[in-house]
Short mmCIF file of C-alpha atoms and ligand atoms in Angstrom, two decimals:
data_model
loop_
_atom_site.label_atom_id
_atom_site.label_comp_id
_atom_site.label_asym_id
_atom_site.label_seq_id
_atom_site.Cartn_x
_atom_site.Cartn_y
_atom_site.Cartn_z
CA MET J 1 0.00 0.00 0.00
CA GLN J 2 1.14 3.52 -0.80
CA LEU J 3 0.13 6.80 0.83
CA ALA J 4 0.24 10.23 -0.76
CA LYS J 5 -0.23 13.82 0.30
CA TYR J 6 -1.65 16.29 -2.23
CA ARG J 7 -3.06 19.75 -2.80
CA THR J 8 -6.27 20.30 -4.75
CA SER J 9 -6.78 23.05 -7.35
CA SER J 10 -8.67 25.03 -4.69
CA GLY J 11 -5.60 24.88 -2.41
CA GLU J 12 -6.80 22.30 0.13
CA THR J 13 -4.37 19.71 1.41
CA GLY J 14 -5.45 16.07 1.47
CA PHE J 15 -3.96 12.63 2.03
CA GLY J 16 -4.96 9.20 0.89
CA VAL J 17 -4.20 5.72 -0.40
CA LEU J 18 -2.95 5.26 -3.95
CA GLU J 19 -4.90 3.06 -6.34
CA GLY J 20 -2.32 1.89 -8.86
CA SER J 21 -0.39 5.08 -9.58
CA LYS J 22 -3.33 6.78 -11.25
CA SER J 23 -5.74 7.78 -8.49
CA ILE J 24 -5.96 8.46 -4.76
CA VAL J 25 -8.70 7.51 -2.31
CA PRO J 26 -8.99 10.69 -0.18
CA LEU J 27 -8.95 9.53 3.43
CA GLY J 28 -9.45 13.03 4.81
CA ASP J 29 -12.98 12.86 3.33
CA HIS J 30 -13.66 9.39 4.77
CA PRO J 31 -16.27 9.68 7.60
CA SER J 32 -14.71 6.72 9.46
CA CYS J 33 -11.06 7.84 9.22
CA GLU J 34 -9.83 9.06 12.62
CA ALA J 35 -6.53 10.43 11.33
CA ALA J 36 -6.48 14.11 10.45
CA ASN J 37 -3.32 13.87 8.35
CA LEU J 38 -0.65 11.53 7.03
CA PHE J 39 1.39 11.68 10.24
CA GLU J 40 -1.58 10.59 12.37
CA LEU J 41 -2.26 7.73 9.96
CA LEU J 42 1.36 6.56 10.27
CA GLU J 43 0.86 6.48 14.06
CA ALA J 44 -1.83 3.72 13.82
CA ASP J 45 -0.93 0.50 15.66
CA GLU J 46 -2.13 -1.71 12.82
CA ILE J 47 -1.88 0.55 9.82
CA VAL J 48 -2.53 -2.06 7.12
CA ALA J 49 -5.58 -3.44 8.94
CA THR J 50 -6.85 0.11 9.55
CA LEU J 51 -6.50 1.01 5.88
CA THR J 52 -7.95 -2.26 4.65
CA SER J 53 -11.05 -1.74 6.74
CA LEU J 54 -11.41 1.92 5.66
CA LEU J 55 -11.13 0.95 1.99
CA ALA J 56 -13.66 -1.86 2.37
CA SER J 57 -16.26 0.23 4.16
CA GLU J 58 -19.46 1.33 2.42
CA ASP J 59 -18.83 5.03 2.94
CA VAL J 60 -15.42 5.07 1.21
CA PRO J 61 -15.17 8.30 -0.85
CA SER J 62 -14.59 8.12 -4.62
CA ALA J 63 -11.00 8.19 -5.83
CA ILE J 64 -9.50 11.37 -7.32
CA ALA J 65 -7.41 11.17 -10.50
CA ILE J 66 -3.77 11.97 -9.77
CA GLU J 67 -3.60 14.50 -12.67
CA GLU J 68 -6.27 16.56 -10.91
CA VAL J 69 -4.09 17.27 -7.87
CA GLN J 70 -0.56 18.45 -7.12
CA LEU J 71 1.36 15.82 -5.14
CA GLU J 72 3.13 17.23 -2.08
CA ALA J 73 6.15 15.94 -0.19
CA PRO J 74 4.74 13.10 1.97
CA LEU J 75 5.43 14.63 5.38
CA ASP J 76 3.75 16.87 7.94
CA GLY J 77 5.83 18.04 10.92
CA GLN J 78 8.61 15.42 10.71
CA GLU J 79 12.26 16.42 11.06
CA VAL J 80 14.42 15.12 8.23
CA TRP J 81 17.76 13.52 9.16
CA ALA J 82 20.38 11.88 6.98
CA ALA J 83 23.07 9.24 7.29
CA GLY J 84 26.35 9.67 5.42
CA VAL J 85 29.15 7.48 4.08
CA THR J 86 27.04 4.34 4.19
CA TYR J 87 28.26 3.18 0.75
CA LYS J 88 31.90 2.70 -0.36
CA ARG J 89 31.29 5.04 -3.34
CA SER J 90 30.40 7.89 -0.98
CA LYS J 91 33.49 7.24 1.15
CA THR J 92 35.79 7.31 -1.91
CA ALA J 93 34.20 10.47 -3.35
CA ARG J 94 34.46 12.32 -0.03
CA MET J 95 38.08 11.28 0.47
CA GLU J 96 38.89 12.71 -2.99
CA GLU J 97 36.94 15.89 -2.23
CA SER J 98 38.72 16.77 1.01
CA ALA J 99 42.31 15.83 1.84
CA ALA J 100 41.83 17.37 5.31
CA ALA J 101 38.86 15.14 6.17
CA ALA J 102 39.89 11.96 4.30
CA SER J 103 40.67 9.98 7.45
CA CYS J 104 37.32 11.03 9.04
CA TYR J 105 35.38 9.56 6.11
CA ASP J 106 37.54 6.43 6.09
CA ARG J 107 36.98 5.87 9.82
CA VAL J 108 33.25 6.63 9.88
CA TYR J 109 32.56 4.11 7.11
CA ALA J 110 34.02 1.33 9.29
CA SER J 111 32.92 2.64 12.71
CA ASP J 112 30.10 1.28 14.77
CA ARG J 113 28.62 4.78 15.14
CA PRO J 114 27.37 6.10 11.77
CA GLU J 115 27.53 9.65 10.49
CA LEU J 116 24.09 11.20 11.13
CA PHE J 117 23.24 14.81 10.48
CA PHE J 118 20.20 17.04 10.59
CA LYS J 119 19.05 17.62 7.00
CA ALA J 120 15.83 19.63 6.86
CA THR J 121 12.73 20.97 8.50
CA PRO J 122 9.54 20.44 6.46
CA ASN J 123 9.69 23.99 5.02
CA ARG J 124 13.05 23.14 3.37
CA VAL J 125 11.63 20.07 1.61
CA ALA J 126 10.54 20.05 -2.05
CA GLY J 127 7.88 17.57 -3.16
CA PRO J 128 7.42 15.87 -6.54
CA GLY J 129 7.78 18.32 -9.44
CA GLN J 130 8.77 21.12 -7.06
CA PRO J 131 12.22 22.68 -7.56
CA VAL J 132 15.26 21.72 -5.53
CA ARG J 133 17.90 24.41 -5.11
CA ILE J 134 21.59 24.99 -5.74
CA ARG J 135 22.91 27.36 -3.05
CA VAL J 136 23.64 30.84 -4.33
CA ASP J 137 27.27 30.63 -3.10
CA ALA J 138 28.11 27.12 -4.33
CA SER J 139 29.80 26.10 -7.58
CA TRP J 140 29.96 22.28 -7.40
CA ASN J 141 26.61 20.66 -6.70
CA VAL J 142 25.12 17.19 -6.94
CA PRO J 143 21.91 15.39 -6.14
CA GLU J 144 22.23 12.47 -3.73
CA PRO J 145 19.59 9.80 -4.45
CA GLU J 146 18.78 8.06 -1.19
CA LEU J 147 16.25 5.62 0.16
CA ALA J 148 14.38 7.50 2.91
CA LEU J 149 13.00 5.71 5.98
CA VAL J 150 9.68 6.94 7.37
CA ILE J 151 9.66 6.61 11.16
CA ASN J 152 6.70 7.23 13.47
CA SER J 153 6.85 8.81 16.94
CA ARG J 154 7.56 5.37 18.47
CA LYS J 155 10.66 5.12 16.26
CA GLN J 156 9.10 2.32 14.22
CA LEU J 157 9.96 2.01 10.53
CA VAL J 158 6.54 2.35 8.94
CA GLY J 159 7.41 3.14 5.34
CA PHE J 160 9.83 4.31 2.68
CA THR J 161 10.05 7.17 0.23
CA VAL J 162 12.55 8.56 -2.27
CA GLY J 163 14.97 11.20 -0.96
CA ASN J 164 17.30 13.70 -2.58
CA ASP J 165 20.05 15.01 -0.28
CA MET J 166 21.13 18.02 -2.41
CA SER J 167 24.78 18.75 -1.62
CA SER J 168 27.32 21.48 -2.34
CA ARG J 169 30.56 19.57 -2.75
CA ASP J 170 32.81 22.64 -2.94
CA ILE J 171 31.56 23.89 0.45
CA GLU J 172 31.69 20.45 2.09
CA GLY J 173 35.15 19.76 0.58
CA ASP J 174 36.59 23.10 1.67
CA ASN J 175 36.21 22.30 5.37
CA PRO J 176 34.25 19.48 7.07
CA LEU J 177 32.94 22.03 9.58
CA TYR J 178 30.97 23.56 6.70
CA LEU J 179 28.90 20.37 6.32
CA ALA J 180 25.70 21.93 7.67
CA GLN J 181 25.95 24.76 5.12
CA ALA J 182 26.61 22.32 2.28
CA LYS J 183 23.54 20.33 3.24
CA VAL J 184 20.89 22.51 4.91
CA TYR J 185 19.31 25.45 3.10
CA ASN J 186 16.01 26.29 1.38
CA GLN J 187 14.81 23.47 -0.92
CA SER J 188 17.90 21.40 -0.08
CA CYS J 189 15.90 18.20 0.27
CA GLY J 190 13.55 16.40 -2.12
CA LEU J 191 11.04 13.80 -0.90
CA GLY J 192 8.31 11.83 -2.66
CA PRO J 193 6.40 11.03 -4.73
CA TRP J 194 4.63 9.05 -1.95
CA ILE J 195 5.24 6.57 0.88
CA THR J 196 5.31 2.81 0.35
CA LEU J 197 4.33 1.10 3.60
CA SER J 198 6.95 -1.30 5.01
CA SER J 199 4.68 -4.29 4.40
CA ALA J 200 4.57 -3.50 0.66
CA MET J 201 8.29 -2.88 0.18
CA PRO J 202 10.40 -5.51 -1.61
CA PRO J 203 13.26 -7.12 0.35
CA ARG J 204 16.65 -5.35 0.40
CA SER J 205 17.93 -7.75 -2.25
CA GLU J 206 15.40 -6.32 -4.72
CA ILE J 207 15.74 -2.58 -4.14
CA GLY J 208 17.72 -0.79 -6.84
CA ILE J 209 18.25 3.00 -7.01
CA GLN J 210 18.64 4.88 -10.28
CA LEU J 211 19.62 8.52 -10.84
CA GLN J 212 19.25 10.42 -14.13
CA VAL J 213 19.97 14.09 -14.80
CA PHE J 214 18.57 15.74 -17.93
CA ARG J 215 19.80 19.04 -19.42
CA ASN J 216 17.37 20.28 -22.07
CA THR J 217 16.57 16.97 -23.75
CA GLU J 218 19.95 15.34 -23.18
CA ARG J 219 20.66 12.88 -20.39
CA VAL J 220 23.91 14.25 -18.91
CA PHE J 221 24.30 11.75 -16.07
CA HIS J 222 22.95 8.40 -15.11
CA GLY J 223 24.01 5.99 -12.42
CA GLU J 224 22.68 3.03 -10.48
CA THR J 225 23.24 1.39 -7.15
CA HIS J 226 21.59 -1.22 -5.01
CA ILE J 227 20.57 -1.26 -1.35
CA GLU J 228 22.71 -4.40 -0.94
CA GLN J 229 25.74 -2.10 -1.42
CA MET J 230 24.79 -0.24 1.75
CA ALA J 231 27.13 -1.09 4.63
CA ARG J 232 24.47 -0.61 7.33
CA SER J 233 21.05 -1.98 8.21
CA PHE J 234 17.95 0.21 8.55
CA GLU J 235 17.56 -0.93 12.18
CA ASP J 236 21.15 0.06 13.00
CA LEU J 237 20.65 3.59 11.59
CA ILE J 238 17.30 4.07 13.36
CA GLY J 239 18.80 2.74 16.59
CA TRP J 240 21.62 5.32 16.52
CA LEU J 241 19.29 8.15 15.49
CA GLY J 242 16.92 7.36 18.35
CA ARG J 243 19.54 7.29 21.14
CA ASP J 244 18.41 9.88 23.67
CA ASN J 245 16.53 11.56 20.82
CA SER J 246 12.76 11.74 20.63
CA PHE J 247 10.57 12.49 17.63
CA PRO J 248 7.08 13.47 18.77
CA ALA J 249 6.20 14.33 15.15
CA GLY J 250 8.05 11.34 13.66
CA ALA J 251 11.13 11.54 11.46
CA ILE J 252 12.39 10.85 7.97
CA LEU J 253 15.89 9.37 7.73
CA LEU J 254 17.79 9.44 4.43
CA THR J 255 20.13 6.46 4.30
CA GLY J 256 23.09 7.86 2.31
CA THR J 257 24.09 7.88 -1.31
CA GLY J 258 25.73 5.12 -3.31
CA ILE J 259 25.82 7.22 -6.50
CA VAL J 260 28.23 10.13 -6.81
CA PRO J 261 28.92 11.57 -10.30
CA GLU J 262 32.54 11.99 -11.44
CA ASN J 263 34.31 15.09 -10.11
CA ASP J 264 33.86 17.11 -13.32
CA PHE J 265 30.04 16.97 -13.03
CA THR J 266 27.98 19.71 -11.47
CA LEU J 267 24.25 20.41 -11.60
CA LEU J 268 23.08 23.52 -13.44
CA PRO J 269 19.87 25.54 -13.02
CA GLY J 270 17.29 24.17 -15.47
CA ASP J 271 18.42 20.54 -15.07
CA ARG J 272 15.85 17.89 -14.19
CA ILE J 273 16.68 15.19 -11.66
CA ASP J 274 14.87 11.84 -11.77
CA ILE J 275 15.44 9.41 -8.90
CA SER J 276 13.77 6.00 -9.10
CA ILE J 277 13.70 3.41 -6.32
CA ASP J 278 12.22 -0.06 -6.76
CA GLY J 279 9.08 -0.56 -4.72
CA ILE J 280 8.39 3.18 -4.52
CA GLY J 281 8.52 5.09 -7.83
CA THR J 282 10.22 8.13 -9.36
CA LEU J 283 10.84 11.51 -7.76
CA SER J 284 11.30 14.07 -10.51
CA ALA J 285 12.28 17.68 -9.85
CA PRO J 286 13.70 20.70 -11.68
CA VAL J 287 16.79 22.50 -10.37
CA ILE J 288 16.93 26.23 -9.63
CA GLN J 289 19.56 28.63 -8.29
CA GLY J 290 18.98 32.09 -6.93
CA SER J 291 21.31 35.02 -7.67
O1 DO4 H 301 29.79 13.70 5.20
C1 DO4 H 301 29.30 13.86 4.16
C2 DO4 H 301 27.92 13.58 3.76
C3 DO4 H 301 27.72 12.18 3.28
C4 DO4 H 301 26.41 11.94 2.63
O2 DO4 H 301 25.52 12.76 2.60
C5 DO4 H 301 26.17 10.63 1.99
O3 DO4 H 301 27.03 9.75 2.01
O4 DO4 H 301 25.08 10.46 1.44
MG1 MG H 302 23.76 12.11 1.40
#
């Protein structure tokens, strides 16, 4: 089962269950749905049973065609966090990027404790089709396509979505203490197009990640990785994130990138980034840069 958040043409926000990838059953209009938003739905003890019974009930509202609404990033008040250097490719790229921090990246890849950093508040997140941003003061920028874990307030892994950890490699490479500036700014994070519930997600051995960047009509980068290349388990990352750390509004945790373009590649304003993850779908977004 997949859950989406959307905005109607009259500006109202709704949430619901996807039917195929063509329409959404609007749960906010369901008289028997107790949840007021996506977050509250993700808090349900037995989410699949709850949804199954809502969909089977006589008063289920009619589905809305997906073209009639604008999909929104599938989060409400959740903080967005990210793990880093969870794939060998990320470790190698970072060691090339910063001689000063090379040993930090080498050690964190092998350490028990992972790299975890705060990535975004909901206002910094771009949904499907909404622009992600290159910082005004950055000259070397990449998308980072990452599987994102959806965690409820009890720190349970309830679902998955597609994440884009936009990163300014020149700022991060200049000094590791600039990491927060390379990673956290307006529209620095993409999420969507919807959430696949844990019960509907394929096993790790079947989750591939694909990144494509288009400039005008030309594909200027493509790369692939696989969740099996990730050096850490989801449970391990959630366990470290949740140590002495509470999430009353839930959290989204990006699990790190296994795709880093060669060092001569940088994003440009006007590019389009497509990130596809098996079991979820494709998050597509244009790139902008302010001046
Ligand atoms: O420390 C650098 C950030 C690493 C990261 O974002 C990743 O590996 O995905
Ligand atoms: Mg990343």
